[in-house]
Coordinates of C-alpha atoms in Angstrom, one line a residue:
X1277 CA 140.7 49.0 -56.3
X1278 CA 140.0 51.0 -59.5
X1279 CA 136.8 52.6 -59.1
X1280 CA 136.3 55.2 -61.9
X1281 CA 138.7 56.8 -64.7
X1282 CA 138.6 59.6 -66.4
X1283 CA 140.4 60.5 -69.7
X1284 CA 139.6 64.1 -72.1
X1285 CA 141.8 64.8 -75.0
X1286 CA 144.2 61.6 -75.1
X1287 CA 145.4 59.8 -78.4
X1288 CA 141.6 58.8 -79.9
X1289 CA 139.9 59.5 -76.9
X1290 CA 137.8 62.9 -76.8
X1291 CA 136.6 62.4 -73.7
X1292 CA 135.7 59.4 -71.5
X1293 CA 134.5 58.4 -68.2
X1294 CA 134.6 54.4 -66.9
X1295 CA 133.2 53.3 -64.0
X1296 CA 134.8 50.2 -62.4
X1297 CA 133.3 47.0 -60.6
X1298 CA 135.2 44.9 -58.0
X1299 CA 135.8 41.3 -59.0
X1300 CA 136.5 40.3 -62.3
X1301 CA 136.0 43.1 -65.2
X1302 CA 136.7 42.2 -69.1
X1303 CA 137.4 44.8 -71.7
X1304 CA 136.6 43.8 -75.3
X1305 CA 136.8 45.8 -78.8
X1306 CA 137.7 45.0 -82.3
X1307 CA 141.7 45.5 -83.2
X1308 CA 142.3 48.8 -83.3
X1309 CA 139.6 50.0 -81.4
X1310 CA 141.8 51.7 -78.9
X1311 CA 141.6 48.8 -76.1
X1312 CA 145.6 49.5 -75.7
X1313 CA 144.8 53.3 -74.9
X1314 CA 143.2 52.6 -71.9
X1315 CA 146.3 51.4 -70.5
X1316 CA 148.1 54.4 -72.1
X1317 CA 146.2 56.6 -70.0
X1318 CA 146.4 54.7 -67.1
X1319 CA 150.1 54.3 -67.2
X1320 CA 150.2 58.0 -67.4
X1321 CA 149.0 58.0 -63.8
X1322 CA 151.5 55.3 -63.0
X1323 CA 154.5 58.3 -63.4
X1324 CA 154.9 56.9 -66.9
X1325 CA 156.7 60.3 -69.2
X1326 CA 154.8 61.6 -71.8
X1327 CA 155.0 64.6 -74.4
X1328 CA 152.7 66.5 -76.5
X1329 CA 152.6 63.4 -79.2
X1330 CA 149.5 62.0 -76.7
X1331 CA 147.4 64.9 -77.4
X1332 CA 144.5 64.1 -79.9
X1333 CA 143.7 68.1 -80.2
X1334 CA 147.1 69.8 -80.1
X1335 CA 145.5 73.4 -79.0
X1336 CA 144.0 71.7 -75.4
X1337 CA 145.8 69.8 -72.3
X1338 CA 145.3 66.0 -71.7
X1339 CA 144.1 65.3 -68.2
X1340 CA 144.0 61.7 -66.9
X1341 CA 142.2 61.3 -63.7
X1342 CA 141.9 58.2 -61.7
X1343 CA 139.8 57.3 -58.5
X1344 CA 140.9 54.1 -56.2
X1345 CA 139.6 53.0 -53.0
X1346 CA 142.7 52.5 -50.6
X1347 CA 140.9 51.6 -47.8
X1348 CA 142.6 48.7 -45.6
X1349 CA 146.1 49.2 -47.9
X1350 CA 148.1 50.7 -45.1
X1351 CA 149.0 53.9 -47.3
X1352 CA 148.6 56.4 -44.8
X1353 CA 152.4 56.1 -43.0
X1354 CA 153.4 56.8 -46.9
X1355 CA 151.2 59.7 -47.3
X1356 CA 152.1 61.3 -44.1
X1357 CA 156.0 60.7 -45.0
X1358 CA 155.4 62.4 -48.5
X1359 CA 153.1 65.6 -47.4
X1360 CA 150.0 64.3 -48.9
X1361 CA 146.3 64.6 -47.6
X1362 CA 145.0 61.0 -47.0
X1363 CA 141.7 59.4 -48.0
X1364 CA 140.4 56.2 -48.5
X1365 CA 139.6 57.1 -51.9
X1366 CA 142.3 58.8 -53.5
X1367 CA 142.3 60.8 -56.8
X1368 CA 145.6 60.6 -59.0
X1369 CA 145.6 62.9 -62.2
X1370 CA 147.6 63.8 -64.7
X1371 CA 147.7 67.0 -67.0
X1372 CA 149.7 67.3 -70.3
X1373 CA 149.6 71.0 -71.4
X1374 CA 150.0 71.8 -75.6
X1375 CA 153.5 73.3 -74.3
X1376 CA 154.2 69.7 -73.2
X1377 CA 154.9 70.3 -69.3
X1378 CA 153.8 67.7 -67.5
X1379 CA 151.3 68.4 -63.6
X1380 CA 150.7 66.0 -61.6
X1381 CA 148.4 65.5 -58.4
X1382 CA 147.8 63.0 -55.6
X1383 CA 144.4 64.6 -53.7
X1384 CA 144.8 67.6 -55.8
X1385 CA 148.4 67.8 -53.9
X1386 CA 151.4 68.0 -56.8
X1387 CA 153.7 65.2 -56.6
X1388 CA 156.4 64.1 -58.7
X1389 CA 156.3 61.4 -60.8
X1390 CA 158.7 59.1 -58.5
X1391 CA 155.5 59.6 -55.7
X1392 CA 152.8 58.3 -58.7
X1393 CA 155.3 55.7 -59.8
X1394 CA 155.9 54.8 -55.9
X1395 CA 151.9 54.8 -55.2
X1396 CA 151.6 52.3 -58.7
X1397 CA 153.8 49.6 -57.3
X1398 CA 151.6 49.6 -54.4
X1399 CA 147.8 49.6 -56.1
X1400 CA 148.3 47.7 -59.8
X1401 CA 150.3 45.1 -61.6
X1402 CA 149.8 46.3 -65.2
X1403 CA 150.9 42.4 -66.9
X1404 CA 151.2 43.1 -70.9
X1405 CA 152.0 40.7 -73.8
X1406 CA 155.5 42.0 -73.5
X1407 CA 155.6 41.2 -70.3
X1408 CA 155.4 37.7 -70.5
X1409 CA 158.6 37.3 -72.7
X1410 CA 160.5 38.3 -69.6
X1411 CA 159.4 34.9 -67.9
X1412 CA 162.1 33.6 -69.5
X1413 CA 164.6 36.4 -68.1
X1414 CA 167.0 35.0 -65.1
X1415 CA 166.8 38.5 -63.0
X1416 CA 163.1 38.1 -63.5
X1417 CA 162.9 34.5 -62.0
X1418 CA 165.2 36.0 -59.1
X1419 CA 162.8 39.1 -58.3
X1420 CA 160.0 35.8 -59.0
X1421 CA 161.3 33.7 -56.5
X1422 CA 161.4 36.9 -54.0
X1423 CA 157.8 37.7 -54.5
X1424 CA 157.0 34.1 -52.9
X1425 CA 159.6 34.8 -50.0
X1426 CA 158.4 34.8 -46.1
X1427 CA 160.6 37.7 -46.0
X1428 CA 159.5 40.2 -48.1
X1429 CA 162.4 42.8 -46.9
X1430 CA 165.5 40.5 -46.9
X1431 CA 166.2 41.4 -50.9
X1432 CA 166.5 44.5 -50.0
X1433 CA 168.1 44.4 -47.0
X1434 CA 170.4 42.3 -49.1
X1435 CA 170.8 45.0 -51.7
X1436 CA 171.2 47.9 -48.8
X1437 CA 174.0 45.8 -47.2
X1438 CA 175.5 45.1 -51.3
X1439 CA 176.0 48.5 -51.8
X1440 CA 177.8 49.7 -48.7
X1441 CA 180.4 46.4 -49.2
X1442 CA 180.4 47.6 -52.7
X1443 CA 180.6 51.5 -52.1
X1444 CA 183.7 50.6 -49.1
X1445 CA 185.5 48.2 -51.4
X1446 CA 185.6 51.7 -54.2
X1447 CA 186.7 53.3 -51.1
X1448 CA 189.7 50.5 -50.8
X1449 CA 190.6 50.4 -54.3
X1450 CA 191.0 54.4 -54.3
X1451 CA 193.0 54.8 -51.2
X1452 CA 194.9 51.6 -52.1
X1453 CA 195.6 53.5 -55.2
X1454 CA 196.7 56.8 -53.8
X1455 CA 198.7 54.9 -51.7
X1456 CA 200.8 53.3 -54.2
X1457 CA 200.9 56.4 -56.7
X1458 CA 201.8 58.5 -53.6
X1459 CA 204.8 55.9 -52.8
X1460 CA 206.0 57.0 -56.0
X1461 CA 206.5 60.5 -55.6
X1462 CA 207.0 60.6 -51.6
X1463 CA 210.7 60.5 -52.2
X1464 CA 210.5 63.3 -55.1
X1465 CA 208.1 65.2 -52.1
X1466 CA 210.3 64.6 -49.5
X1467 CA 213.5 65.5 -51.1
X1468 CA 211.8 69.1 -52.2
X1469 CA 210.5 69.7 -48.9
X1470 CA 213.9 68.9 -47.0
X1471 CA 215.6 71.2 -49.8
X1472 CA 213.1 73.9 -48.7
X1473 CA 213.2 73.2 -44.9
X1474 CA 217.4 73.2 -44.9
X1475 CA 217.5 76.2 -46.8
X1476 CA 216.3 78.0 -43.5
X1477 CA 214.1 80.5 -45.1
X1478 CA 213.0 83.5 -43.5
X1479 CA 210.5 86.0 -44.4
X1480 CA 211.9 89.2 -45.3
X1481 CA 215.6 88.3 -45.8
X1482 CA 215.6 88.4 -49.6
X1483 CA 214.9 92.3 -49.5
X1484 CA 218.0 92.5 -47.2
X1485 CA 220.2 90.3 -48.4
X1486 CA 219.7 91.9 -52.2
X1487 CA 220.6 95.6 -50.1
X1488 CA 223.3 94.3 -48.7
X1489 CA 224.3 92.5 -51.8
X1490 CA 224.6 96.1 -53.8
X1491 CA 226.4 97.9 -51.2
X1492 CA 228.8 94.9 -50.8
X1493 CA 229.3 95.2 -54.9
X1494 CA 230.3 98.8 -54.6
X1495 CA 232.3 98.7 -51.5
X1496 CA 235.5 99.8 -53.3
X1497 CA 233.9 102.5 -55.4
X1498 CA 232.1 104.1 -51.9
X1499 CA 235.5 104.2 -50.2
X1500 CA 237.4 105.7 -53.3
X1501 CA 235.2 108.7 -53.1
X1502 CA 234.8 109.0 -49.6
X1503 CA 238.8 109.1 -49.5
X1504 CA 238.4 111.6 -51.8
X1505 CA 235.6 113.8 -50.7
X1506 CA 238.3 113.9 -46.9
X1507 CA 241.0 115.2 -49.2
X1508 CA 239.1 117.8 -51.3
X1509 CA 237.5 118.8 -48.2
X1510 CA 240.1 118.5 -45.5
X1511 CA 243.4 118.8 -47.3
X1512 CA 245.9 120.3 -45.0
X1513 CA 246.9 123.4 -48.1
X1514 CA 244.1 123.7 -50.2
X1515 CA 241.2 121.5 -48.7
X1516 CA 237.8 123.3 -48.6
X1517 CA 237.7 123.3 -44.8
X1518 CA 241.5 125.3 -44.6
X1519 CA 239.9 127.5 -47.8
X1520 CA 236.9 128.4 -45.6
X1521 CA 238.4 129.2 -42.6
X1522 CA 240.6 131.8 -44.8
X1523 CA 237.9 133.2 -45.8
X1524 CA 236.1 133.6 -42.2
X1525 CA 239.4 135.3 -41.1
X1526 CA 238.9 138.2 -43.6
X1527 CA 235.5 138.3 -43.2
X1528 CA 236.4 139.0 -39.5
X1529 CA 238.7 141.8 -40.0
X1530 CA 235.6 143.6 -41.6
X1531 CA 232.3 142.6 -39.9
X1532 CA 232.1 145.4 -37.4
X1533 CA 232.6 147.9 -40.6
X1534 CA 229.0 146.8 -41.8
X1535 CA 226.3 144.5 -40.7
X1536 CA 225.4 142.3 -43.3
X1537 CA 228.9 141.5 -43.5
X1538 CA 229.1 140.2 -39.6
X1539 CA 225.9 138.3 -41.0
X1540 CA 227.2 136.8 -43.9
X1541 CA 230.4 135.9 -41.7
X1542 CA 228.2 134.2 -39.5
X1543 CA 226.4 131.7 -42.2
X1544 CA 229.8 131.1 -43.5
X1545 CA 230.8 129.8 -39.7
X1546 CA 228.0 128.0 -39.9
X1547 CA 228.6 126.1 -43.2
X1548 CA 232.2 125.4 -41.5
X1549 CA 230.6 123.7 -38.8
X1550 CA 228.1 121.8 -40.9
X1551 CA 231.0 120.4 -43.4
X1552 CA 233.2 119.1 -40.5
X1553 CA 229.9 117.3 -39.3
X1554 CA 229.8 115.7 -42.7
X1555 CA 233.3 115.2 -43.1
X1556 CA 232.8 113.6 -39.6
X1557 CA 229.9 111.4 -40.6
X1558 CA 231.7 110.4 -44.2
X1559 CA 235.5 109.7 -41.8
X1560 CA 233.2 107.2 -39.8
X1561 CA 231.1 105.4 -42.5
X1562 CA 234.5 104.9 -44.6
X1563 CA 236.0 103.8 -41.5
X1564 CA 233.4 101.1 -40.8
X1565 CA 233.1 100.0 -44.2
X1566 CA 235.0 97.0 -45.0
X1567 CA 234.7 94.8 -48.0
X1568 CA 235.0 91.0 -47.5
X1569 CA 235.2 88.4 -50.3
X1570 CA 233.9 85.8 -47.8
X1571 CA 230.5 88.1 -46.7
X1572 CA 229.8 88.9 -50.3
X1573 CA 230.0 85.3 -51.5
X1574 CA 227.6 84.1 -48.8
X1575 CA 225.4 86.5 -49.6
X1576 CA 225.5 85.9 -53.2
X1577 CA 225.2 81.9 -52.6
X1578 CA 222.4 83.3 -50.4
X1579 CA 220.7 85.0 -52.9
X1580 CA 221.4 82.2 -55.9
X1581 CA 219.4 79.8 -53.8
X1582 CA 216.5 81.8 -53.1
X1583 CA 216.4 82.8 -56.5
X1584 CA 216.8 78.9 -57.9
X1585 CA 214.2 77.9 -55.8
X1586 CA 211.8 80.7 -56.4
X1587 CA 212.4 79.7 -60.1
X1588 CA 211.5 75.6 -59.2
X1589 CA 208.6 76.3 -57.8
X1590 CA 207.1 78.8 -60.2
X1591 CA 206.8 81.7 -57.0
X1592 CA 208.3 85.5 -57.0
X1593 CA 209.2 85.6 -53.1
X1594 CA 210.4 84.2 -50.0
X1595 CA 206.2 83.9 -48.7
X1596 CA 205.5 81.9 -51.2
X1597 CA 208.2 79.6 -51.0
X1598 CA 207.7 78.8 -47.3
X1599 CA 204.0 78.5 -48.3
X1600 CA 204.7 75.4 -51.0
X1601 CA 207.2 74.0 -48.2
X1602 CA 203.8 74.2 -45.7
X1603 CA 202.0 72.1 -48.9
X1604 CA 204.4 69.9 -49.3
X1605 CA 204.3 69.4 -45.1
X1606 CA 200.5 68.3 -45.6
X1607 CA 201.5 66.2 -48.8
X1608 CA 203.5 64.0 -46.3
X1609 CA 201.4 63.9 -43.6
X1610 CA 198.4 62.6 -45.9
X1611 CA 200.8 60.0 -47.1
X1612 CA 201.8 58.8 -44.1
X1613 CA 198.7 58.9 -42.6
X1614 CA 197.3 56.7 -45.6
X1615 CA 198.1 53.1 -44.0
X1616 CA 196.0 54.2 -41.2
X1617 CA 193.4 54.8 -43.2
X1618 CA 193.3 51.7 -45.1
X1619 CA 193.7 49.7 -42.9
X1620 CA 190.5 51.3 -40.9
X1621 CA 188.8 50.8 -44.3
X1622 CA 190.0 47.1 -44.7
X1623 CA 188.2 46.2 -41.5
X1624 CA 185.1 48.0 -42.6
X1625 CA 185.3 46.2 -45.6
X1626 CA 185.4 42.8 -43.6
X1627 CA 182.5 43.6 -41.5
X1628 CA 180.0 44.8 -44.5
X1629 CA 181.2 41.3 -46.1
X1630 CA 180.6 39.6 -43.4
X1631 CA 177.2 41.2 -42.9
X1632 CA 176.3 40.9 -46.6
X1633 CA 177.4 37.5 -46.7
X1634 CA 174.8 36.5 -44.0
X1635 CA 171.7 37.9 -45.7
X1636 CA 173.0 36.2 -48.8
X1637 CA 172.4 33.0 -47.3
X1638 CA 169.4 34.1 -45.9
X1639 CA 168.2 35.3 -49.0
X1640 CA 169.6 32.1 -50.4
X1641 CA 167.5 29.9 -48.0
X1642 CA 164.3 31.7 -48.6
X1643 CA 164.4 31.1 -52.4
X1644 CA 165.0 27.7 -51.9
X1645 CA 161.6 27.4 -49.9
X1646 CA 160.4 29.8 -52.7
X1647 CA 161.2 27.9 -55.4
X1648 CA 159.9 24.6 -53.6
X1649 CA 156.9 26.3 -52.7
X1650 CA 156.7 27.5 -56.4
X1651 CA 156.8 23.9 -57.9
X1652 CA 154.6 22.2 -56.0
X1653 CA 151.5 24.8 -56.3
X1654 CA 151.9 25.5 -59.9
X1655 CA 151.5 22.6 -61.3
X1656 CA 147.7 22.5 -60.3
X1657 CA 147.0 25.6 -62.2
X1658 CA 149.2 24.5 -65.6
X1659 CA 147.4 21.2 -65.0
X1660 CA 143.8 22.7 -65.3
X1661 CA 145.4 25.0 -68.4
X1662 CA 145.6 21.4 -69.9
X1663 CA 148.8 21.3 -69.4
X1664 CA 148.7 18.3 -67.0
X1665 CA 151.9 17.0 -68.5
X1666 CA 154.3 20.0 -67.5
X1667 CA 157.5 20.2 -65.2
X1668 CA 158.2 23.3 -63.9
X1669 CA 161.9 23.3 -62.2
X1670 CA 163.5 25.4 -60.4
X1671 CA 167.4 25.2 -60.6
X1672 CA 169.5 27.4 -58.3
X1673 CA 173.1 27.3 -58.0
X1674 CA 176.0 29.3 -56.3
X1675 CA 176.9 32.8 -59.0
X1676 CA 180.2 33.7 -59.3
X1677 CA 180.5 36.2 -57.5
X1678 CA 178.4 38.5 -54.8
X1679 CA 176.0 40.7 -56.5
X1680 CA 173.3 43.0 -56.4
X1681 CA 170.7 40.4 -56.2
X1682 CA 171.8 37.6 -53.8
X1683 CA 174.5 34.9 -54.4
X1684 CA 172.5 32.8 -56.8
X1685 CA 172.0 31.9 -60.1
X1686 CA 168.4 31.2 -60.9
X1687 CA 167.3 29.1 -63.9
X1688 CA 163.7 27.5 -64.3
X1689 CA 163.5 24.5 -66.4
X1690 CA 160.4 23.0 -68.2
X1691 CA 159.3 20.5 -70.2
X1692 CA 155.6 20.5 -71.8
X1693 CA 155.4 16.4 -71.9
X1694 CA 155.3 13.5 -70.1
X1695 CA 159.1 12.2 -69.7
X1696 CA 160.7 14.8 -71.8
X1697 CA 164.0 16.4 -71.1
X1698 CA 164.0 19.8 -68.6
X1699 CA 165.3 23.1 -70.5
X1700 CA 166.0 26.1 -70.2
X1701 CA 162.4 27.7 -70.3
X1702 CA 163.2 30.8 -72.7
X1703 CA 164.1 27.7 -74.9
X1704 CA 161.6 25.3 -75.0
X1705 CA 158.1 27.0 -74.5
X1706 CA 155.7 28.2 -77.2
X1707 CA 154.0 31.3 -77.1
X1708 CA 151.1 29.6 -75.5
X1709 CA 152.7 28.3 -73.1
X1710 CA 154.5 31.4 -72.1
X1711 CA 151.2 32.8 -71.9
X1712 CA 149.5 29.9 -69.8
X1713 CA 152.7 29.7 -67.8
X1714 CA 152.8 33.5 -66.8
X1715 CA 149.1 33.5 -66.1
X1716 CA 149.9 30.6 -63.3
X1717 CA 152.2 32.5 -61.9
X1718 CA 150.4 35.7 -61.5
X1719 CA 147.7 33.6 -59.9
X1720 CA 150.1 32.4 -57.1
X1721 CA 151.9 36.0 -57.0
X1722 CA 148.4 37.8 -56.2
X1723 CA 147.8 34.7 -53.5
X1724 CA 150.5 36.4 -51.2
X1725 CA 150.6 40.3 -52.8
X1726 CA 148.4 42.8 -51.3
X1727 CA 147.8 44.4 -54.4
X1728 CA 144.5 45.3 -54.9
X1729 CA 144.2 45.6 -58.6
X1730 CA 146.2 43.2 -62.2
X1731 CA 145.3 44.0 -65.2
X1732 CA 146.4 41.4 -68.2
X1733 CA 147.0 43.0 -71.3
X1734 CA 145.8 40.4 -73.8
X1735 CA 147.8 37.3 -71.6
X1736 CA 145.3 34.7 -73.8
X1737 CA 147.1 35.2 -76.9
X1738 CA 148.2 32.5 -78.2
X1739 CA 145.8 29.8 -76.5
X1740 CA 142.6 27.8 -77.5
X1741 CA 139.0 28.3 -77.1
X1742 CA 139.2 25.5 -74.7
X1743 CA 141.9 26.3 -73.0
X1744 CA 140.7 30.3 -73.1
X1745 CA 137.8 28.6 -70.7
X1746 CA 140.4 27.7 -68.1
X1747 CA 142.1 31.0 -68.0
X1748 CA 138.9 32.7 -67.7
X1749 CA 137.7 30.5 -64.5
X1750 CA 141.5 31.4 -63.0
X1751 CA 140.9 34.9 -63.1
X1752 CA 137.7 34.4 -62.2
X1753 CA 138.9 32.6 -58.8
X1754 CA 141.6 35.3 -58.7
X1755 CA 139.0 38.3 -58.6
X1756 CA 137.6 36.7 -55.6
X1757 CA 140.2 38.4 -53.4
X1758 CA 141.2 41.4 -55.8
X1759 CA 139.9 43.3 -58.6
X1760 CA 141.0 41.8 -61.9
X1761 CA 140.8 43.5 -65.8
X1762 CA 141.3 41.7 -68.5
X1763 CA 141.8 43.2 -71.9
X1764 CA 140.9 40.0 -74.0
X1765 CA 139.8 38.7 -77.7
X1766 CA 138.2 35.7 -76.4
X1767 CA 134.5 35.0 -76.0
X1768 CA 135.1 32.4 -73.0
X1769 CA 136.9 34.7 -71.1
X1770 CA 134.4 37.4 -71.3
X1771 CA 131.9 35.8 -70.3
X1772 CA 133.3 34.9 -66.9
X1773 CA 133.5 38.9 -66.5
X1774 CA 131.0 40.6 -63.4
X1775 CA 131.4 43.8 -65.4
X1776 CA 131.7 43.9 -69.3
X1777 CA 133.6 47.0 -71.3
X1778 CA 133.4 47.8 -74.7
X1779 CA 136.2 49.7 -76.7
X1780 CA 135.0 50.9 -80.5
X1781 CA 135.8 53.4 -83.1
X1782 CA 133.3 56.2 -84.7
X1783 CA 134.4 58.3 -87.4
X1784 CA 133.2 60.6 -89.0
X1785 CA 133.9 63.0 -91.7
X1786 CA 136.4 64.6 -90.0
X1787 CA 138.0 62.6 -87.6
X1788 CA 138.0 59.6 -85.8
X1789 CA 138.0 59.1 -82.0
X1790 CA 137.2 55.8 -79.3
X1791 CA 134.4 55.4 -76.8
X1792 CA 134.1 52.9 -74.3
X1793 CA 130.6 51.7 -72.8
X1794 CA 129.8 49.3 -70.1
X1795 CA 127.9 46.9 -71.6
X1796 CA 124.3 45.7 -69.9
X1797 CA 123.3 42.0 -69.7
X1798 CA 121.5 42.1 -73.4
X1799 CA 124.4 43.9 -75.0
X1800 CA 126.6 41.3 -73.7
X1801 CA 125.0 38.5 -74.7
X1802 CA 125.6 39.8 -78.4
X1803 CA 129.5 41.4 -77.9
X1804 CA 130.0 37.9 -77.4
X1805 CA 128.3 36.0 -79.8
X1806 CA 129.9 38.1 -82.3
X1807 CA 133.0 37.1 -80.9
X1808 CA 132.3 33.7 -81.5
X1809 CA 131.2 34.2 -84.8
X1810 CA 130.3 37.2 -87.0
X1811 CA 128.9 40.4 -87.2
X1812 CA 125.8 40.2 -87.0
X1813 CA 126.0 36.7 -84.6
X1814 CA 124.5 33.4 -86.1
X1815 CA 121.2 32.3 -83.6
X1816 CA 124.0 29.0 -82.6
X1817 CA 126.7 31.7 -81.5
X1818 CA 123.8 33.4 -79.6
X1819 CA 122.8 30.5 -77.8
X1820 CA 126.5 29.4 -77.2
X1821 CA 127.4 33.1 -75.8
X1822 CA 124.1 32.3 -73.5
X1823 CA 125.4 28.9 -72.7
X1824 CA 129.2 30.1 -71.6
X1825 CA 127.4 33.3 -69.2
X1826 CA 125.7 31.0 -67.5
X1827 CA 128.9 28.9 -66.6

């Protein structure tokens, strides 16, 4: 339960420190008092976001500190699984810094707010007026209907099995899709990747084929010139070679008349030998040159299809080319392999729905038993909220369609009189009635929840003095087992309270802030008088307020 709270520097609070009772604890002020702030700060601790707006003075951080006594609660598997230091009275706070960052701490251990917002669903029910209004929502009366299960983790077992039938039906759809886009285009693949795969690429053979290509163009030219580089050379009159040899026959008469002559004769005999060596080389090449019409339009075909293809594919060589052919391989392969794959995911997608299905009905059969169990033990409570007269029904029927929260449609119908037509509840019920109704409710919820602490945020608005009685003695009853605050205007309610708050304002010239003050035994005598008259209290509404304490 809620044992003490601590708030500095929030909204009209300067600073504040509450200590909390067990049972049944009331919390009374004048509108506008700053009653609402209290759960302001406390929803803070609840992982609620909050910015600098919350700050009362701008220049100094908010901190919200909170103490509850865990004991018995089972938390510590949660705190070991989450790093935090365990103890039966754990301290939450919160700290908003001028700069608006946002700390927050679980045993002085920093948490984020999903851990604080975690730790609230297991410690309070925070019930507001709003609140109430969603009594008349259908995913309300489902989660309703839930809360009274004898299977408290079949809904979300139920939603756990949901989403993997949902997540491999996406799965389906996608593949189903690729599958039928890709049936498109697998021709279009398949004929560019045969084109590629006939055209018997090889890596390298553009460079040589484009060599070839040139000498094969100028075949003609070479042999003209080699032809005539044999007759300028070799001619039998007045070729270079006969020319030469002339001139070494001279040079012979005289070389032994003078050295460098002999020497010069030699170099000549040398260059002799040299030219018939490239005449020799030139006679061969010519000879084994040969220019075919049929060679030069292969390898012009050759080259116009490497060159077509390069230019279809958007690549500059031969590597590239057999690269896109290896893509297009793997684009086949995929698409072929695609049947396999849905049909794999068509059988997972029978088994989740098969095991969906069954905790559907499951789910379905406990809120049936809900929903009886529901209208049988309400109707004591709205009986003794003089509503004696009321039906509360419970109407389920097959949805549509799976979904995340069962197979069912939930609707509660009621009627407020004696033979009167059921409705639709969102329809037919006052604002008191909603009230009375949601209180009821919350008393058979907290029968079966092992929360230790429900706050009601104003729930008796909208009801009678007399009837303001009977909601007091239910809370009363319900703080028997758990810790109960009310935030309440009426005087009858109050005074069933163990433990009595005040909320008031106190300006001065300056500014204006809240305080809250447990009241003692004296004081509350009087808060409630003047609640039940005026300020001061007539001496009837302080014998009345005596009257309803002693009740």
């Amino acid at each position: 339960m809620l044992t003490h709270l601590h708030i500095e520097n929030y909204a009209l609070i300067r600073e504040s420190d509450i200590d909390f009772e067990g049972g049944f604890v009331v919390i009374t002020g004048e509108t506008g008092a700053g009653k609402s702030i209290l759960l302001g700060a406390l929803s803070l601790l609840l992982g609620q976001r909050a910015d600098t707006q919350v700050l009362r003075e701008k220049d100094l951080k908010c901190v919200v500190e909170a103490a509850w006594n865990v004991e018995s609660l089972g938390l510590e598997p949660y705190f070991e699984a989450n790093e935090l230091d365990y103890d039966d009275l754990m301290i939450i706070r919160r700290e908003i810094s001028p700069a608006g960052k946002s700390r927050a701490f679980v045993n002085d251990v920093p948490v984020q707010l999903t851990v604080l917002k975690e730790l609230g669903s297991r410690i309070i029910d925070i019930h507001s007026q709003h609140q109430t209004l969603t009594l008349g929502d259908r995913h309300f009366q489902l989660d309703l209907l839930d809360t009274f299960g004898e299977h408290p983790t079949l809904p979300a077992s139920y939603r756990e099995a949901y989403a993997r039938y949902a997540a491999l039906k996406r799965e389906l759809e996608e593949l189903m899709a690729q599958e039928a886009a890709s049936r498109k285009e697998q021709d279009f693949l398949q004929f560019q990747w045969d084109e590629l795969h006939d055209a018997r690429l090889i890596d390298g053979e553009q460079e040589d084929l484009e060599q070839e290509s040139a000498l094969l163009n100028h075949t003609e030219s070479i042999k003209e010139a080699l032809t005539m580089v044999d007759q300028l050379c070799d001619g039998e009159e007045s070729g270079a070679v006969e020319r030469l040899r002339a001139s070494l026959q001279q040079l012979s008469k005289v070389a032994s008349c003078h050295s460098d002559i002999e020497q010069s004769r030699g170099r000549l005999d040398s260059v002799v030998i040299e030219l018939r060596d490239i005449l020799s080389d030139l006679a061969s090449l010519n000879e084994k040159l040969t220019f075919s019409p049929e060679r030069q339009q292969y390898v012009q075909d050759r080259l116009d299809l490497i060159y077509r293809l390069q230019k279809k594919h958007a690549v500059a060589s031969v590597v590239e080319l057999l690269a896109v052919q290896e893509h297009l391989d793997e684009q086949l392969q995929h698409i072929s392999t695609l049947d396999d794959q849905i049909h794999r995911v068509m059988e997972e997608v029978d088994k989740a729905f098969g095991t969906m299905q069954q905790l559907a009905d499951s789910l379905t059969e406990m809120r049936r038993k809900s929903a009886s169990y529901l209208e049988q033990h309400i109707l004591p409570i709205l009986s003794s909220l003089n509503m004696k007269d009321s039906v509360l029904k419970v109407s389920m029927t097959p949805a549509a369609e799976y979904g995340p929260n069962g197979h069912d449609e939930v609707l509660l119908l009621f009627n407020a009189n004696k033979g009167g037509e059921l409705r639709e509840l969102s329809k037919v019920a006052s604002g008191g009635e909603m009230s009375r109704l949601m209180l009821a409710v919350k008393s058979l919820i907290t029968q079966r929840s092992l929360l230790p602490t429900i706050i009601f945020d104003e729930i008796d608005t909208g009801i009678s003095g007399d009837i303001s009685v009977a909601v007091g003695n239910i809370m009363k009853n319900m703080s028997a087992s758990m810790q109960v605050v009310a935030i309440s205007h009426m005087p009858q309610i109050a005074a069933k309270a163990v433990q009595h708050l005040k909320v008031q304002k106190q300006s001065d010239a300056d500014s204006t802030i809240s305080i809250i003050r447990q009241l003692q035994p004296q004081e509350r005598r009087v808060e409630i008088a003047t609640m039940l008259s005026s300020d001061p209290p007539t001496a009837s509404a302080l014998k009345t307020a005596e009257e309803l304490m002693q009740q």
